[in-house]
CSV table of C-alpha atoms in Angstrom, one decimal:
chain,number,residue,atom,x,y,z
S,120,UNK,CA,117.6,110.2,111.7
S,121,UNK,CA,118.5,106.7,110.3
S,122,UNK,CA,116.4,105.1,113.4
S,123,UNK,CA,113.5,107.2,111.5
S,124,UNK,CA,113.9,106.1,108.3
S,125,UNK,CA,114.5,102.3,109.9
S,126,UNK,CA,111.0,102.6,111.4
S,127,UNK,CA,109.3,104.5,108.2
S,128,UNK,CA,110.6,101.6,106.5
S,129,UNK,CA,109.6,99.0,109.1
S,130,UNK,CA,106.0,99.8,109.4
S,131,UNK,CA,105.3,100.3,105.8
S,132,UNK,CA,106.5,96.6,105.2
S,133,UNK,CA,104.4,96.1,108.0
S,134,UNK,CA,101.3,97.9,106.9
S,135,UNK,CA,102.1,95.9,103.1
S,136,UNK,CA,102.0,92.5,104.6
S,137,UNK,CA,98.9,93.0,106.5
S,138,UNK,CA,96.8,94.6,103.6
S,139,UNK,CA,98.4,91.2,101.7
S,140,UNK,CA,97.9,88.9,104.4
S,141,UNK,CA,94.1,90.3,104.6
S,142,UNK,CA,93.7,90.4,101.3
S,143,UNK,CA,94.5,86.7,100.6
S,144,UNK,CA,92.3,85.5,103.6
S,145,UNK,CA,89.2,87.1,102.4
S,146,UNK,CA,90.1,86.0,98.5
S,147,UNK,CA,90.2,82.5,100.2
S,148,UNK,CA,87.0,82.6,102.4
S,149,UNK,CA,84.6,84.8,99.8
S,150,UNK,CA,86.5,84.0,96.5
S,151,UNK,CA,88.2,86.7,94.8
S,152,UNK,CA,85.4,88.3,92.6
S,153,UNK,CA,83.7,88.9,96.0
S,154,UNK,CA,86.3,90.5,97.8
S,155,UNK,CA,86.4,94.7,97.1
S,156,UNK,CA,89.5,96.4,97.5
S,157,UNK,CA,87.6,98.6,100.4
S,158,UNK,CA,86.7,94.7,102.5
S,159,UNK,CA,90.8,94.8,102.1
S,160,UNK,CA,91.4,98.0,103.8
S,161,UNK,CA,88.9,97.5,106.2
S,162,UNK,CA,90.2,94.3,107.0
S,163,UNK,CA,94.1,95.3,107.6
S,164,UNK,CA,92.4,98.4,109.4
S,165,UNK,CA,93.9,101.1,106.7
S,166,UNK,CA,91.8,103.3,104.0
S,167,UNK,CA,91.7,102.3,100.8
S,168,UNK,CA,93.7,105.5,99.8
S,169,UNK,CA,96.6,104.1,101.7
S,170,UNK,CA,96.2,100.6,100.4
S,171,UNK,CA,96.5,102.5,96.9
S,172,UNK,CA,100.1,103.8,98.0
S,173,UNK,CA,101.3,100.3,98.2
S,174,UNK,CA,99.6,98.4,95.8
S,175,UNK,CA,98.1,99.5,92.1
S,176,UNK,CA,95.1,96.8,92.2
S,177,UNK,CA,93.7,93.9,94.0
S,178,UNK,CA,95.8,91.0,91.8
S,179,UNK,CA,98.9,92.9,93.0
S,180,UNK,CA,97.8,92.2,96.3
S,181,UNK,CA,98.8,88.5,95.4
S,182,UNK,CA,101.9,89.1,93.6
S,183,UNK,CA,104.3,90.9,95.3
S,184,UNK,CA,107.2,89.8,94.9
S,185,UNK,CA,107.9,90.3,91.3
S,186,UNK,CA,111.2,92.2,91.2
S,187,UNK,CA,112.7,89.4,93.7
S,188,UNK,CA,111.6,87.0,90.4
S,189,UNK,CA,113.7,89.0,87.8
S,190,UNK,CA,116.6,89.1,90.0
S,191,UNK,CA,116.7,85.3,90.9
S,192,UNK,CA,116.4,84.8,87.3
S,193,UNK,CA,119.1,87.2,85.6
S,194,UNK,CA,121.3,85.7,88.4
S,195,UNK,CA,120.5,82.0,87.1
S,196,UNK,CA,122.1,83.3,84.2
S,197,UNK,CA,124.9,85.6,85.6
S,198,UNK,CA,126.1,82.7,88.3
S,199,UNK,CA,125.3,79.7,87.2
S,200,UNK,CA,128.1,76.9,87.3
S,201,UNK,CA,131.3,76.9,85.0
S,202,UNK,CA,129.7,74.3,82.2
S,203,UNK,CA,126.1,74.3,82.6
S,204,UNK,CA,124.2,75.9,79.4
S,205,UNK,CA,121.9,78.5,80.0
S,206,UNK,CA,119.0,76.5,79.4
S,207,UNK,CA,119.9,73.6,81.7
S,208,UNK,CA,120.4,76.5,84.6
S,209,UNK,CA,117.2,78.0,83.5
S,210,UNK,CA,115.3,74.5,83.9
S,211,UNK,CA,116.4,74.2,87.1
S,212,UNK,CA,115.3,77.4,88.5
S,213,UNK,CA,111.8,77.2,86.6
S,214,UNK,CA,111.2,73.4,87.8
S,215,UNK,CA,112.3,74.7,91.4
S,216,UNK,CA,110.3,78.2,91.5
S,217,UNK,CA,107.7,77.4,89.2
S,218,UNK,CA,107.1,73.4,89.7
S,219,UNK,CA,108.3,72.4,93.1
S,220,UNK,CA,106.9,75.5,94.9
S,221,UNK,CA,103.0,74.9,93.3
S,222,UNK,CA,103.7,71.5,95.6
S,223,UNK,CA,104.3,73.2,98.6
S,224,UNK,CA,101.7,72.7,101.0
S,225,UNK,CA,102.3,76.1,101.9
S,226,UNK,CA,101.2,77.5,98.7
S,227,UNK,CA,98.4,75.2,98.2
S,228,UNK,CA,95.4,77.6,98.6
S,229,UNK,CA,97.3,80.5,96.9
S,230,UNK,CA,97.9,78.3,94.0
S,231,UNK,CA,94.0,76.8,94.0
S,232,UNK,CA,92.9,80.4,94.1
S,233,UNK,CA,95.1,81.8,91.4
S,234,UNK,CA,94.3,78.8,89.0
S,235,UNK,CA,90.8,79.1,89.5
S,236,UNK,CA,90.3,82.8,89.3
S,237,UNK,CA,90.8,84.0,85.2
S,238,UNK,CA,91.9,87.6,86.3
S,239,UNK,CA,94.9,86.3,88.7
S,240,UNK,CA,95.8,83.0,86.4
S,241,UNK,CA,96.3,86.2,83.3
S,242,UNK,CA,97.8,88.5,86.3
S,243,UNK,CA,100.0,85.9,87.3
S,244,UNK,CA,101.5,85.0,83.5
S,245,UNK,CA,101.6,88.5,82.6
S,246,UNK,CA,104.0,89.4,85.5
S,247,UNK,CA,105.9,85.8,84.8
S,248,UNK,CA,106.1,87.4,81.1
S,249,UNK,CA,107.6,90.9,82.5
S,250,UNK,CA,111.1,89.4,83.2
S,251,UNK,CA,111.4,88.4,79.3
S,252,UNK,CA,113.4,91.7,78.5
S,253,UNK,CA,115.8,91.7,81.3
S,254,UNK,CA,116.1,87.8,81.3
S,255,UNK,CA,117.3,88.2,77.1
S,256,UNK,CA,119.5,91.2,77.7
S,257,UNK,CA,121.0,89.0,80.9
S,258,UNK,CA,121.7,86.2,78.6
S,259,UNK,CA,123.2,88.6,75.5
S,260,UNK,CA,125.3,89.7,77.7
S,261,UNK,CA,126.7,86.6,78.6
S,262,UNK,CA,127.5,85.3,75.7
S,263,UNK,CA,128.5,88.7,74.3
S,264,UNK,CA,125.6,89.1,71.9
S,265,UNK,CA,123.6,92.8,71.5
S,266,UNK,CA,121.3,93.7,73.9
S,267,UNK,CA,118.2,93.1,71.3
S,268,UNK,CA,119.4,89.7,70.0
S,269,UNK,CA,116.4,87.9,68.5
S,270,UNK,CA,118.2,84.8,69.5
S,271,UNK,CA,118.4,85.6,73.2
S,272,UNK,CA,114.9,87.2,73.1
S,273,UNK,CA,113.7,83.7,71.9
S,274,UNK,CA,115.4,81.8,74.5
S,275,UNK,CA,114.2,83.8,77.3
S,276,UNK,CA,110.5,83.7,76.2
S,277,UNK,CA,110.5,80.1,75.4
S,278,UNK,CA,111.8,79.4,79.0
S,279,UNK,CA,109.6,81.6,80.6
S,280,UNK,CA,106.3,80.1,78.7
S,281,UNK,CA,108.1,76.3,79.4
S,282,UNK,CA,107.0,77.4,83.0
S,283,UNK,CA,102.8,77.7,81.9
S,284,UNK,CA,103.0,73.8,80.6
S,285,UNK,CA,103.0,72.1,83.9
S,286,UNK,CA,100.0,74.2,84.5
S,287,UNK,CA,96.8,71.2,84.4
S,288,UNK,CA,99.7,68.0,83.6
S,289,UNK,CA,100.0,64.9,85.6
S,290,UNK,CA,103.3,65.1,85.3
S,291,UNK,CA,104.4,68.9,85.6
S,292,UNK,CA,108.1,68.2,85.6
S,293,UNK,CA,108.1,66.3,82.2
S,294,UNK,CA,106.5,68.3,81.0
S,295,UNK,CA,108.7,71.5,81.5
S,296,UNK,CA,111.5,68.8,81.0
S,297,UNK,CA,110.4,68.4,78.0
S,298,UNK,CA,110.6,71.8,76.9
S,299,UNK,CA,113.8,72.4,77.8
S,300,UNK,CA,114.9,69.4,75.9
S,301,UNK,CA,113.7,70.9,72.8
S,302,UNK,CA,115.3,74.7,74.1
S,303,UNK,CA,118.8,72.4,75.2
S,304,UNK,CA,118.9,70.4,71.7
S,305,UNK,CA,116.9,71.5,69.5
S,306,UNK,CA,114.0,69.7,67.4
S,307,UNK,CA,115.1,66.2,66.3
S,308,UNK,CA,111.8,64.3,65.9
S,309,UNK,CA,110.8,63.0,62.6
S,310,UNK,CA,107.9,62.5,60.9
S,311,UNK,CA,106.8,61.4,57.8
S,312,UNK,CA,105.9,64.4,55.5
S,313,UNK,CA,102.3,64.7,54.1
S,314,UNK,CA,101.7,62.0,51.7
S,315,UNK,CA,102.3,63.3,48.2
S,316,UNK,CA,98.5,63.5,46.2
């Protein structure tokens, strides 16, 4: 019985990546506005009912690791080192997963499509967004806060949208540096007020 369920499980992981793996070759060759969800099924040799059964739309096609993305970062949070502030551990991950990955040869074509494309850039921040709620409640918890602390809710936001600002810089890590500078210590710039009339 457990050999059955092992290969149930196997070939729907299977049947997943190729209706993925399809659909981001097609999204590349035709461009994504071009590419129907029934080219997908066709392409990973499926119907387009059982493409349904494993993903709700053709942007989660490209975004499907999303739970893996709340884990990592509640467990920034929940195991980072003895000293480090939440927002220093939360720069880290964000300039590793968010920065350093868009680099990645590897991801060079997903990234081009998805910054190119309106309907996966929203997608894509929208599902970034999705983590804000368990993020807050991870870092309420750890400093013993409630679980709707406006506070936390803030930080978690903040450090979520600090990930959207390297998006179209020449310099993406300052610029999410920067924001965490701001999240770290607070505003400490001065100006002079407006002049008086």
């Amino acid at each position: 019985m457990t050999e059955t369920i092992g290969r149930r499980e196997r070939k729907k992981a299977a049947t997943r990546q190729a209706l993925a793996d399809a659909a981001l070759k097609l999204f590349l060759e035709h461009g994504y506005d071009q590419v129907s969800i029934k080219d997908i099924a066709e392409a990973a040799d499926v119907s387009t009912t059982t493409l349904f059964k494993h993903f709700s739309g053709k942007e989660a096609l490209l975004f499907d690791e999303d739970s893996d993305h709340e884990q990592a970062l509640v467990a920034v949070v929940r195991e980072r080192p003895a000293g480090q502030s939440i927002p220093a551990a939360l720069r880290e991950h964000v300039l590793q997963v968010r920065v350093d990955a868009a680099t990645d040869p590897r991801f060079a074509d997903f990234r081009r499509l998805t910054e190119s494309t309106p309907a996966l850039r929203e997608h894509s921040h929208r599902m970034w967004m999705r983590h804000q709620n368990a993020l807050a409640q991870a870092i309420a918890a750890d400093i013993g806060a409630s679980a709707d602390d406006p506070v936390c809710a803030a930080l978690a936001r903040f450090a979520l949208e600090a990930a959207g600002l390297a998006r179209g810089r020449e310099d993406p890590r300052q610029a999410v540096e920067a924001a965490f500078a701001l999240l770290e210590n607070g505003w400490t710039a001065t100006a002079p007020g407006p002049a008086a009339g």
